[in-house]
N, CA, C and O atoms as a DFTB+ gen file, in Angstrom:
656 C
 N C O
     1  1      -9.197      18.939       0.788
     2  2     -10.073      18.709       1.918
     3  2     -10.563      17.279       1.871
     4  3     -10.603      16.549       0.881
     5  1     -10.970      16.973       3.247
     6  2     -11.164      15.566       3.270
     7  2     -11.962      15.632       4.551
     8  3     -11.780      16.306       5.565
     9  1     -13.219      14.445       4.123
    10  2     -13.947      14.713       5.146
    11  2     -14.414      12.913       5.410
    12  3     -14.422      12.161       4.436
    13  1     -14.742      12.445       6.679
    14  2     -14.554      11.149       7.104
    15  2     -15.905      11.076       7.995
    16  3     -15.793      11.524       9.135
    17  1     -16.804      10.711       7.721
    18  2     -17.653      10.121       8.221
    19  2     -18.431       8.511       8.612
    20  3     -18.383       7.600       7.785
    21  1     -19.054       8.356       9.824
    22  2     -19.373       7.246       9.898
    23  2     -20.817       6.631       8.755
    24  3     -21.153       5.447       8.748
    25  1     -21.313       7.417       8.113
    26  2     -22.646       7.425       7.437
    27  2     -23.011       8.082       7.175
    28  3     -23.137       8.876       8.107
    29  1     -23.584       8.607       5.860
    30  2     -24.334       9.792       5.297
    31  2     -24.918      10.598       6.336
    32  3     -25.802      10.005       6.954
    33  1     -24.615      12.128       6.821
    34  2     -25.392      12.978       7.557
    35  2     -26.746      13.563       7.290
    36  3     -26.859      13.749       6.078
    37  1     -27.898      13.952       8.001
    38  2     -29.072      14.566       7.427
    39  2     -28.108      16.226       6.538
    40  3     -27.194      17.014       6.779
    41  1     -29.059      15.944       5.549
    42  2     -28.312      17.399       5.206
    43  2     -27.196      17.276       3.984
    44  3     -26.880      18.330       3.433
    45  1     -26.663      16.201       3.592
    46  2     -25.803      15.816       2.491
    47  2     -26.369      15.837       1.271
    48  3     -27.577      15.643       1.406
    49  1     -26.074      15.978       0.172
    50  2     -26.107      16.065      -1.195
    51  2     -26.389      14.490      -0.886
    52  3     -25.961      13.764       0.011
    53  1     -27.247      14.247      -1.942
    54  2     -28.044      12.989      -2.280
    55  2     -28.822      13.185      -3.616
    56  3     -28.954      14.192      -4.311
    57  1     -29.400      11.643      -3.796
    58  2     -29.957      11.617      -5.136
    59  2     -31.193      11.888      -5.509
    60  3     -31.691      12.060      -6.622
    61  1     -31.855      11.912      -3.877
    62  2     -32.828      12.079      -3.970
    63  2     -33.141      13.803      -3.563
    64  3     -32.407      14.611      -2.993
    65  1     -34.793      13.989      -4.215
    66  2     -34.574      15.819      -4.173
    67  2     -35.009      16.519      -3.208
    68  3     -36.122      16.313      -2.725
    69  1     -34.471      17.141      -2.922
    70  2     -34.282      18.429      -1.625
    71  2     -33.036      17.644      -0.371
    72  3     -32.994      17.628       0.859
    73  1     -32.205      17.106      -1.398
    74  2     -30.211      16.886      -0.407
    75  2     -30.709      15.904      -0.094
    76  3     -29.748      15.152      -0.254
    77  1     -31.495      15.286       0.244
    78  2     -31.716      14.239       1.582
    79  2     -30.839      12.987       1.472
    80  3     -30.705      12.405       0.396
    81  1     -30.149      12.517       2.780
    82  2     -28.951      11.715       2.402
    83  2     -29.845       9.975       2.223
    84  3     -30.984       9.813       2.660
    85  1     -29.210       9.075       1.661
    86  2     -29.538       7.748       1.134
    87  2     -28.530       6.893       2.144
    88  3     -27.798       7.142       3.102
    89  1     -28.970       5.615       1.278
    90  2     -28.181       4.763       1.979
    91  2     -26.816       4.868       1.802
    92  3     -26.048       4.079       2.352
    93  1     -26.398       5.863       1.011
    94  2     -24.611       5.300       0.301
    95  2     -24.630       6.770       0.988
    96  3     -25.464       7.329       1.699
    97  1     -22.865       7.322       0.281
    98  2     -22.314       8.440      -0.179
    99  2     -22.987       9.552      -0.286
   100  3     -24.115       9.061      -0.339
   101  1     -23.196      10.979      -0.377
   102  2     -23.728      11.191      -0.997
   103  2     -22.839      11.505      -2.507
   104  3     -21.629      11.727      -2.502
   105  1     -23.886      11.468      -4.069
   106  2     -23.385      11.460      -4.780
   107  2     -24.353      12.614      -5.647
   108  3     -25.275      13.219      -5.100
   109  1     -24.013      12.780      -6.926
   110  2     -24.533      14.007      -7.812
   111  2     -25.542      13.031      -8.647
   112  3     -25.306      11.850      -8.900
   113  1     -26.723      13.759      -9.029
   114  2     -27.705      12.781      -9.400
   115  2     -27.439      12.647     -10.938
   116  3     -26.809      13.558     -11.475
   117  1     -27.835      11.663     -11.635
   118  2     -27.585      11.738     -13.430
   119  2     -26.978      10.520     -13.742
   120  3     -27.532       9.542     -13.242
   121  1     -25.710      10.248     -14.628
   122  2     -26.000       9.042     -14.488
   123  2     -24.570       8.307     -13.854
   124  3     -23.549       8.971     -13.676
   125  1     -24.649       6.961     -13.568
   126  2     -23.856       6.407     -12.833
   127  2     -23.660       5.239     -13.427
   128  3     -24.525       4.750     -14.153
   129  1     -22.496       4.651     -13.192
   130  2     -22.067       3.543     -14.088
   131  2     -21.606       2.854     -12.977
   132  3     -21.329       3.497     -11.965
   133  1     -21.409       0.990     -13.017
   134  2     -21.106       0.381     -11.692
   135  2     -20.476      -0.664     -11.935
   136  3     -21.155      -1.563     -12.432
   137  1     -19.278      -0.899     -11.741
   138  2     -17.911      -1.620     -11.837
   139  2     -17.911      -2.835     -10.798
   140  3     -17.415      -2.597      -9.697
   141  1     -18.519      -4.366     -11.087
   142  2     -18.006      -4.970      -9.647
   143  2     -16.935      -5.556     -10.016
   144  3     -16.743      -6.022     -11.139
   145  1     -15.943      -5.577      -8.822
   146  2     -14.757      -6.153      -8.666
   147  2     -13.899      -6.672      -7.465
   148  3     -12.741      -6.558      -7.066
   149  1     -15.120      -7.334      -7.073
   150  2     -14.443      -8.544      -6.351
   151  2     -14.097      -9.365      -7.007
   152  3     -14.758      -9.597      -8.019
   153  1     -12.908     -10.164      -6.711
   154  2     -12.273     -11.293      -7.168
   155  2     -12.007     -11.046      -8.221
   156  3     -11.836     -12.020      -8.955
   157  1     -11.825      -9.553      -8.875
   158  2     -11.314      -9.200     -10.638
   159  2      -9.544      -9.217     -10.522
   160  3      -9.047      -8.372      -9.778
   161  1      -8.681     -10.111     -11.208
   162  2      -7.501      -9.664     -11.180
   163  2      -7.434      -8.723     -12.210
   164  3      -8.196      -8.687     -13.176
   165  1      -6.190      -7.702     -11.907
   166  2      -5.966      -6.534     -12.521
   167  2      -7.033      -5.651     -12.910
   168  3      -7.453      -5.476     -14.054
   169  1      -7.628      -4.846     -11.313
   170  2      -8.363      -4.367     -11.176
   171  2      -8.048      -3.103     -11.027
   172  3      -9.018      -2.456     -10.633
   173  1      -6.995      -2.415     -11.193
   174  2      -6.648      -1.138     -11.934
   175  2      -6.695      -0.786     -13.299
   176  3      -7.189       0.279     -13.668
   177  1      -6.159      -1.705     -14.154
   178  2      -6.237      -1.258     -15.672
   179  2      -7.904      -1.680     -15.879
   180  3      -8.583      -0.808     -16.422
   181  1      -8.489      -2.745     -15.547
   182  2      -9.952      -2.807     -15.985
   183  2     -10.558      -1.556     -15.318
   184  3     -11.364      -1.032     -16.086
   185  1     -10.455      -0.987     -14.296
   186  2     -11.231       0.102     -13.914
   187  2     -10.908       1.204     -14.681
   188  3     -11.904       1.821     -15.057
   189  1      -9.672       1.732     -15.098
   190  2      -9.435       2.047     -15.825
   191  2     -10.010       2.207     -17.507
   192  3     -10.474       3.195     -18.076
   193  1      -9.793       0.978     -17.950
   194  2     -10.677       1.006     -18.873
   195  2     -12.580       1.073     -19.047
   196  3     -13.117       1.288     -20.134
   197  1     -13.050       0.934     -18.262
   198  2     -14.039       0.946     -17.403
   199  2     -14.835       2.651     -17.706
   200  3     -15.782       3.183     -18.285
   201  1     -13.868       2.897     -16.998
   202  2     -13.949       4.447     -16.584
   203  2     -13.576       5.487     -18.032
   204  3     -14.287       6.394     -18.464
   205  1     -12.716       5.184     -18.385
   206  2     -12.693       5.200     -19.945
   207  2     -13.723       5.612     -21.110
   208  3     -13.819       6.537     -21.916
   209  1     -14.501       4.352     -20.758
   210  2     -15.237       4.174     -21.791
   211  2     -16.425       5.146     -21.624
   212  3     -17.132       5.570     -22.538
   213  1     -16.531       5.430     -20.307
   214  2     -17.787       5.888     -19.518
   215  2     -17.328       7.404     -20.253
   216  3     -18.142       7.939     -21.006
   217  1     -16.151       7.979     -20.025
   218  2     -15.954       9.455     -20.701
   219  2     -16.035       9.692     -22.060
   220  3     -16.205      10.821     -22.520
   221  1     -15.915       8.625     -22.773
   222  2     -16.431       8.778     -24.487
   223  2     -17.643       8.694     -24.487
   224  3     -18.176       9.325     -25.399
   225  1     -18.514       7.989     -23.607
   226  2     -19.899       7.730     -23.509
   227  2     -20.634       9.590     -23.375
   228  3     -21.478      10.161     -24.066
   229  1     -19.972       9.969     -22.388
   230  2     -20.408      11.503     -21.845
   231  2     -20.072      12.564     -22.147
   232  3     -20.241      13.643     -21.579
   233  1     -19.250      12.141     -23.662
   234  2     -18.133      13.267     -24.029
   235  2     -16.819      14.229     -24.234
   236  3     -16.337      15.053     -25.012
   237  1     -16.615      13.656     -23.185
   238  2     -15.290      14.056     -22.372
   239  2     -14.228      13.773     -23.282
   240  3     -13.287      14.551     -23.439
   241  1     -14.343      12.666     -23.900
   242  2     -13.100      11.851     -24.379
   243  2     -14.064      11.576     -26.516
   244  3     -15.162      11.028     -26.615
   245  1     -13.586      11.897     -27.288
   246  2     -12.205      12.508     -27.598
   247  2     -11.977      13.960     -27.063
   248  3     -12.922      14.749     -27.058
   249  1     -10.296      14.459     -26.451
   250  2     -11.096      15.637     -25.628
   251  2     -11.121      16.500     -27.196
   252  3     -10.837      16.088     -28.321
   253  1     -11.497      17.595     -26.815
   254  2     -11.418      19.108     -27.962
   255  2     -10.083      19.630     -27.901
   256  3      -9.484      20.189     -28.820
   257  1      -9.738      19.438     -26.933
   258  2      -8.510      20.177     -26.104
   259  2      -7.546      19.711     -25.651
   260  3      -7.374      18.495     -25.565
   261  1      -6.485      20.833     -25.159
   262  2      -6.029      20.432     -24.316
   263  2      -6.291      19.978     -22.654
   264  3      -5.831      19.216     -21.804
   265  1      -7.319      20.966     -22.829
   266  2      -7.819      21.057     -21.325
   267  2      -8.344      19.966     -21.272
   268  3      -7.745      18.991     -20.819
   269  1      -9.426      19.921     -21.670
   270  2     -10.029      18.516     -22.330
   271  2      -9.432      17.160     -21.784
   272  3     -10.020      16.377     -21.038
   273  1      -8.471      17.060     -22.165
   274  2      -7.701      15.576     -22.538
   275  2      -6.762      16.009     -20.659
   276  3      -6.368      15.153     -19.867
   277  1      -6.689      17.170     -20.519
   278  2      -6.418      17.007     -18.768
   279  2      -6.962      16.666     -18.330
   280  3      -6.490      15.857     -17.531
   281  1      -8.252      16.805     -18.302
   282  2      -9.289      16.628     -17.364
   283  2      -9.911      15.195     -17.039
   284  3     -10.150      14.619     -15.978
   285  1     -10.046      14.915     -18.143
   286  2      -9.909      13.402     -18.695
   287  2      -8.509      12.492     -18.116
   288  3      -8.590      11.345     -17.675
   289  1      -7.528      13.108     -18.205
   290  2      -6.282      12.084     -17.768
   291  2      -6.060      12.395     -16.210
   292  3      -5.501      11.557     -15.503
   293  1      -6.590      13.831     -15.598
   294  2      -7.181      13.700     -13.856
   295  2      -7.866      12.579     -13.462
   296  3      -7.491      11.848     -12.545
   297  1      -9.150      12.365     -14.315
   298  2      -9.710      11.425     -13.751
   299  2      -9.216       9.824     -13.828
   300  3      -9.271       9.204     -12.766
   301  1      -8.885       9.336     -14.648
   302  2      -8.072       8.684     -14.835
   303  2      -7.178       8.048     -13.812
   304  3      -7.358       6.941     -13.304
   305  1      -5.772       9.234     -13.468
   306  2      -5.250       8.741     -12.537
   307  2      -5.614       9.130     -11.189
   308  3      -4.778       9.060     -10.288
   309  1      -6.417       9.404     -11.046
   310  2      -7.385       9.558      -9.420
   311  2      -7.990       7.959      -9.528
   312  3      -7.721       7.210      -8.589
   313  1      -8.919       7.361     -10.826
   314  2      -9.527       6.165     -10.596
   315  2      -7.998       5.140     -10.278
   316  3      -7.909       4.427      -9.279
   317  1      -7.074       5.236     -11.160
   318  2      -5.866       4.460     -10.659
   319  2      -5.523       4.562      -9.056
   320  3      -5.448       3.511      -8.421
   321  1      -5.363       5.526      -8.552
   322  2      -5.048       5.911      -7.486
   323  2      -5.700       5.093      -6.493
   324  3      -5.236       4.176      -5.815
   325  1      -6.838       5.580      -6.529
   326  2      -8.375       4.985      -5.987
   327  2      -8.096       3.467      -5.082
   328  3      -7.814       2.991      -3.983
   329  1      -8.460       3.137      -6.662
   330  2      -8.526       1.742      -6.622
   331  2      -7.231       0.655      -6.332
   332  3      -7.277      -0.567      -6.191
   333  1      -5.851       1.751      -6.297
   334  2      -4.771       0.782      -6.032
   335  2      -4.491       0.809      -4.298
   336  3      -3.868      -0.040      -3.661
   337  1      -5.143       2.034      -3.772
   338  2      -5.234       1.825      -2.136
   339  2      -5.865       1.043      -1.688
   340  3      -5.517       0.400      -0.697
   341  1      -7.369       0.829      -2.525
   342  2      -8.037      -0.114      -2.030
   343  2      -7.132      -1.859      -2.102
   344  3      -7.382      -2.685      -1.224
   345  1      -6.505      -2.063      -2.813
   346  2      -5.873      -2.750      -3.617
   347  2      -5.175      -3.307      -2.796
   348  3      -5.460      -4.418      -2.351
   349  1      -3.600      -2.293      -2.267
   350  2      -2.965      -2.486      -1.107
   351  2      -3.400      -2.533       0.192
   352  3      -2.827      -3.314       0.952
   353  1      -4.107      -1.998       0.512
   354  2      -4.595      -1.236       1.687
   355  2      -5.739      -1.345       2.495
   356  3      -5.925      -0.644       3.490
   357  1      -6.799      -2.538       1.934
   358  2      -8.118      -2.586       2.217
   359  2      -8.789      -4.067       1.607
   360  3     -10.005      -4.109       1.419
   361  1      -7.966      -5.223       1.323
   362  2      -8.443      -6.241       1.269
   363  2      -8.915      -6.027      -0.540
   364  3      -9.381      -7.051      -1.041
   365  1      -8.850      -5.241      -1.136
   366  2      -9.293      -4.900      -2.601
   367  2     -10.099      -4.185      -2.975
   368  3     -10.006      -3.251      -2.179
   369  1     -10.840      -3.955      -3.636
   370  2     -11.847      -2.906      -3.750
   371  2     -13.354      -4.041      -4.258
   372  3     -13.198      -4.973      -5.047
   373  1     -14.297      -3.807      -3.817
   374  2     -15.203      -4.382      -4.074
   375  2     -16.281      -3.980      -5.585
   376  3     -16.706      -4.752      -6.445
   377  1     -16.466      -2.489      -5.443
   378  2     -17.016      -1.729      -6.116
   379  2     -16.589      -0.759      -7.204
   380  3     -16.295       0.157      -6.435
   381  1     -16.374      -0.346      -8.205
   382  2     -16.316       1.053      -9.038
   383  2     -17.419       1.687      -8.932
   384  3     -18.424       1.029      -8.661
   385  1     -17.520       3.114      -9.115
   386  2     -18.929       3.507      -9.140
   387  2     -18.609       5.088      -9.748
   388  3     -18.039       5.965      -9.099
   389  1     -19.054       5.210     -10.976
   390  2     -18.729       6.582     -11.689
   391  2     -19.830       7.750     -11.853
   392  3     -20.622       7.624     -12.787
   393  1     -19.888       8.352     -11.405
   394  2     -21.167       9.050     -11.457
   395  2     -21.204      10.970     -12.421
   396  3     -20.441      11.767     -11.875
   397  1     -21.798      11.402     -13.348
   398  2     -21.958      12.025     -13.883
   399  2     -22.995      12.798     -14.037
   400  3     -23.985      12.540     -14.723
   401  1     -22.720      14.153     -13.150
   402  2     -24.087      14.825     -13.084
   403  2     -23.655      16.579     -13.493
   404  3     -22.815      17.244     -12.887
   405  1     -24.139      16.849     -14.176
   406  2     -23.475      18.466     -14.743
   407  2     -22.396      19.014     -14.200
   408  3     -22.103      18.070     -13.465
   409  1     -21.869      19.527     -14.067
   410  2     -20.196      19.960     -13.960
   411  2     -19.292      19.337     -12.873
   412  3     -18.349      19.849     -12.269
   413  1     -19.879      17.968     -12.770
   414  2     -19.173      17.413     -11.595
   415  2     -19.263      15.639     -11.687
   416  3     -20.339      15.046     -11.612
   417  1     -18.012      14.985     -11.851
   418  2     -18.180      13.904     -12.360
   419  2     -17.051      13.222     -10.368
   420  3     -15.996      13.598      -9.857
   421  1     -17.936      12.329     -10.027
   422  2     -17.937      11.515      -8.992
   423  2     -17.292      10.223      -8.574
   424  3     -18.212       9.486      -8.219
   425  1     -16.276       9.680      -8.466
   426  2     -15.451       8.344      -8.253
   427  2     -15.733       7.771      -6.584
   428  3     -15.522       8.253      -5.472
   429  1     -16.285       6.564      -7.066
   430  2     -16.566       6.166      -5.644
   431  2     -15.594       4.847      -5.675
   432  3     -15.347       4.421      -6.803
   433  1     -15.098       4.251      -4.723
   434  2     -14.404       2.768      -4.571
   435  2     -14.934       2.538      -3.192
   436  3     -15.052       3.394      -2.315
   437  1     -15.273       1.118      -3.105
   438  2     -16.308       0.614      -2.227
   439  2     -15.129      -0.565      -1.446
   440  3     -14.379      -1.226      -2.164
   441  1     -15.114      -0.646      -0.540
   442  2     -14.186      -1.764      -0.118
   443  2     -14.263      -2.320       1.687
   444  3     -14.514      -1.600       2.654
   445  1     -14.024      -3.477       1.688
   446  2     -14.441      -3.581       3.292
   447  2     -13.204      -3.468       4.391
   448  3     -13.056      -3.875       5.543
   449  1     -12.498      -2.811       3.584
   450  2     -11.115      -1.966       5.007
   451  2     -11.413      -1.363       6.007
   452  3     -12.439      -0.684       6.028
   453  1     -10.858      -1.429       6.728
   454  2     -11.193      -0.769       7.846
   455  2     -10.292       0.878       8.057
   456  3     -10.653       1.886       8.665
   457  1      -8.956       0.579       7.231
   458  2      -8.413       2.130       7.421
   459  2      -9.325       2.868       6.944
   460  3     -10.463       2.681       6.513
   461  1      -8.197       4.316       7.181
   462  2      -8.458       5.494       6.516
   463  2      -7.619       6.139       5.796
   464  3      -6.994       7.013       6.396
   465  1      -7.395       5.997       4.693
   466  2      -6.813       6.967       3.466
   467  2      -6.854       7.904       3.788
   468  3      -7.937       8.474       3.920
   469  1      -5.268       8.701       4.160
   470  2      -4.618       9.857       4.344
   471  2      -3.670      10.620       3.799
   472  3      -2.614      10.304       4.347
   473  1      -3.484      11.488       2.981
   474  2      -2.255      12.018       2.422
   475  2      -1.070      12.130       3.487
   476  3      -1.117      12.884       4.459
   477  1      -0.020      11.300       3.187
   478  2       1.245      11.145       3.945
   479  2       1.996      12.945       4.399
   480  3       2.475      13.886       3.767
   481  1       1.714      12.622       5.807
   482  2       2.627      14.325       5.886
   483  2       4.080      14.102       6.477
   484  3       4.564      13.076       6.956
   485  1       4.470      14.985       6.356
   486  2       4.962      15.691       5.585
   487  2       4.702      15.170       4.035
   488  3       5.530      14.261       3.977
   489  1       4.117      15.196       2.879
   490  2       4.602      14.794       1.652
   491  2       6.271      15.186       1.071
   492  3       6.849      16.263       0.924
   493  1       6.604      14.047       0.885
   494  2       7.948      14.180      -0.017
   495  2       8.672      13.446      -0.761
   496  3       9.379      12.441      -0.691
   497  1       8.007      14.859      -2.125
   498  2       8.164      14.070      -3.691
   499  2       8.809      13.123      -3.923
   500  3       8.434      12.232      -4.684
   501  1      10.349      13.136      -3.064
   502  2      11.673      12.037      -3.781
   503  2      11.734      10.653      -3.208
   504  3      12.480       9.728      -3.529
   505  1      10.678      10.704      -2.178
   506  2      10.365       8.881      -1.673
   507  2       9.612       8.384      -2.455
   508  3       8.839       9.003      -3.185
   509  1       9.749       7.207      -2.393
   510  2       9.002       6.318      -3.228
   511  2       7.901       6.125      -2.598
   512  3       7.817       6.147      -1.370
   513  1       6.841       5.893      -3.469
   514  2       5.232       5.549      -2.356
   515  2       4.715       6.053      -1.662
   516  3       5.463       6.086      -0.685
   517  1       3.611       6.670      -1.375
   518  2       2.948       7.257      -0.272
   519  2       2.092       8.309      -0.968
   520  3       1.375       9.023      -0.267
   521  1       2.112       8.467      -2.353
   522  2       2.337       9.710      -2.994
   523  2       0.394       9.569      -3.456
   524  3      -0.052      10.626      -3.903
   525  1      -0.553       8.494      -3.366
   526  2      -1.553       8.426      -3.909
   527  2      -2.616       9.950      -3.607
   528  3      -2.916      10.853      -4.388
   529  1      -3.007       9.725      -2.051
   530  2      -3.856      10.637      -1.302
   531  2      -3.170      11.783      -1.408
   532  3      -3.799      12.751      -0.981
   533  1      -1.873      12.064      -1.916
   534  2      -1.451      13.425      -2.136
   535  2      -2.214      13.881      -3.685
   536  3      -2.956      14.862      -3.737
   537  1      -1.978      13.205      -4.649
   538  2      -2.162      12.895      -5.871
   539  2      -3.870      13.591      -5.891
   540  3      -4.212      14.593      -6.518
   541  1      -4.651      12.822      -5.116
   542  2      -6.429      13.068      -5.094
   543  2      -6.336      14.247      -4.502
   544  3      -7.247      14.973      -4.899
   545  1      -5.620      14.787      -3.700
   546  2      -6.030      15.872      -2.552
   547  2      -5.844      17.377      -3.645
   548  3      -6.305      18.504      -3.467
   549  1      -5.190      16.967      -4.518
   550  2      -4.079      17.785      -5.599
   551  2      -5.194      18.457      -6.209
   552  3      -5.640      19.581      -5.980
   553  1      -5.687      17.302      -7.282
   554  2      -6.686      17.075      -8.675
   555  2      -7.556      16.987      -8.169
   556  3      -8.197      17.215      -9.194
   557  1      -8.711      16.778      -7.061
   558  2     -10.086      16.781      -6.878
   559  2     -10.536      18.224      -5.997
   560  3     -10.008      18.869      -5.091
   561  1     -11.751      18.337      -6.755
   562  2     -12.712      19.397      -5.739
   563  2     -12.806      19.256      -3.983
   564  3     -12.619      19.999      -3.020
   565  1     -13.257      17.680      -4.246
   566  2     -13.186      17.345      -2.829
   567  2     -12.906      15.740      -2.506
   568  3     -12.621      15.043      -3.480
   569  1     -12.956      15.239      -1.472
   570  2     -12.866      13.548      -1.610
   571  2     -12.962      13.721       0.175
   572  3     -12.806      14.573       1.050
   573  1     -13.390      12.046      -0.025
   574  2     -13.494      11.762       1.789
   575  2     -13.990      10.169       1.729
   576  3     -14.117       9.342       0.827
   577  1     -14.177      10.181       3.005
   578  2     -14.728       8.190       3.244
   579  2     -15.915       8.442       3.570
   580  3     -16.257       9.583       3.883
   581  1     -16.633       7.556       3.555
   582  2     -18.186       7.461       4.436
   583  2     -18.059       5.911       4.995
   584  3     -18.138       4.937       4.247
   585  1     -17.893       5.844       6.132
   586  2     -17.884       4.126       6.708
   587  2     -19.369       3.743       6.311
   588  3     -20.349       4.483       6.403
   589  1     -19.336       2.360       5.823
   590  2     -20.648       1.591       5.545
   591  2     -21.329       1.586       7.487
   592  3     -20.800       1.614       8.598
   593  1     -22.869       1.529       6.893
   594  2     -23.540       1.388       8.172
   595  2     -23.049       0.561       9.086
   596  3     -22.568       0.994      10.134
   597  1     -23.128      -1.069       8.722
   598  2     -22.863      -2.243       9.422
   599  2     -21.486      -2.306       9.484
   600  3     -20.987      -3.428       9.396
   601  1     -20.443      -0.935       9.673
   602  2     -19.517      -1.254      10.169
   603  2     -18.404      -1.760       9.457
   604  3     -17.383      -1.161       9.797
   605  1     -18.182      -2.726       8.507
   606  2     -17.606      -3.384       7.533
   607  2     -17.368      -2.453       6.831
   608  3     -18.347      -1.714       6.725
   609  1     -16.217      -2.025       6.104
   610  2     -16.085      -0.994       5.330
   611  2     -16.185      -0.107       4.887
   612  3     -16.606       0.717       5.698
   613  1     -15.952       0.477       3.488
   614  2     -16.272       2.287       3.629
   615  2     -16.352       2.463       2.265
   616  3     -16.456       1.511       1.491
   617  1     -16.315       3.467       1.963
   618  2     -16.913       4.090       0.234
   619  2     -15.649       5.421      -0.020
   620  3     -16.018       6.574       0.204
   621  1     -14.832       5.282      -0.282
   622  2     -14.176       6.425      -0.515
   623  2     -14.104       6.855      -1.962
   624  3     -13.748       6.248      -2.973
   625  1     -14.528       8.035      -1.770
   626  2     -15.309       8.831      -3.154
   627  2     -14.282      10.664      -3.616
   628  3     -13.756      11.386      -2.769
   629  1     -14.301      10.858      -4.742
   630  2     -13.276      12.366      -4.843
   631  2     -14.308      12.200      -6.063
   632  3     -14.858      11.276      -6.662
   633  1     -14.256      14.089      -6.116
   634  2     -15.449      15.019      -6.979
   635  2     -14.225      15.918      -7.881
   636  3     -13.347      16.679      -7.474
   637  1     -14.599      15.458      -9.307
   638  2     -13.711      16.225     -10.408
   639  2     -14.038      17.219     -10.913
   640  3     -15.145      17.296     -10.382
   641  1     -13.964      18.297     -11.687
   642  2     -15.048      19.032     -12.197
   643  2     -14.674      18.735     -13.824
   644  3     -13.624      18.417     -14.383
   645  1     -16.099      19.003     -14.325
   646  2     -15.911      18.443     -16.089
   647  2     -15.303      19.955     -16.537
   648  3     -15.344      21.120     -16.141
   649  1     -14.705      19.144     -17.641
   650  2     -14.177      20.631     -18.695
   651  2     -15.148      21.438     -19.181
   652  3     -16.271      21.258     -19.652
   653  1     -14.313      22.563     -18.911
   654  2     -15.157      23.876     -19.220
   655  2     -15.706      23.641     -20.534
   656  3     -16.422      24.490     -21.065
């Protein structure tokens, strides 16, 4: 599922308490980690590592498991994913933004594109490329855009769930 909005709606999950939506996304409250990367070359593997570090920070990583070390390598290549549309597709990504709040860990990429990130339909496996937004739509709970207020860009964000 994928959901595309021009700006946080009244009524959205937010950080603040009783839902109420903010200026951004809405996101899961707890803690959040914040990646800038404008003008970063090789701004996939640093987000990457980035993001990384943030799951040893919270536990995740070393996993216990197998499951563990899935869940962990979901997020992973969702932040790859992420950030390489923004990459191609949107002038670069401006922002990382990782957010960690009890059974639900949050990927935001901030960028001033004007598309919209769509899983290619028909999907089909044996072409080359196209395969990202299939990839997120796969491995996340949920994901979508929120266009920035002033118009200029958007926040596209996908919700993981932490290991059991």
């Amino acid at each position: 599922m994928s959901t595309t909005r021009p700006y946080p709606q009244p009524g959205d999950r937010g950080p603040e308490a009783g839902g109420a939506a903010s200026s951004g996304p809405p996101r899961p409250s707890g803690q959040v980690r914040r990646l800038h990367l404008v003008g970063v070359s090789g701004a996939v593997p640093r987000s990457r590592d980035f993001t990384r570090q943030a799951l040893y920070d919270w536990g995740w990583l070393p996993a216990a498991s197998a499951d563990h070390r899935a869940a962990a390598e979901d997020v992973l290549l969702v932040v790859s994913e992420l950030v390489t549309n923004a990459c191609l597709h949107a002038n670069g990504p401006d922002e990382l933004r990782v957010a960690f709040a009890g059974k639900v860990l949050r990927l935001e990429v901030v960028d001033l594109g004007s598309g919209t990130p769509t899983p290619r339909q028909p999907h089909r496996a044996g072409r080359p490329g196209g395969h990202g937004m299939f990839i997120v739509e796969r491995l996340c709970l949920d994901w979508g855009v929120v266009r920035n207020e002033g118009g200029n860009g958007k926040t596209v964000w996908a919700e993981l769930a932490a290991p059991a």
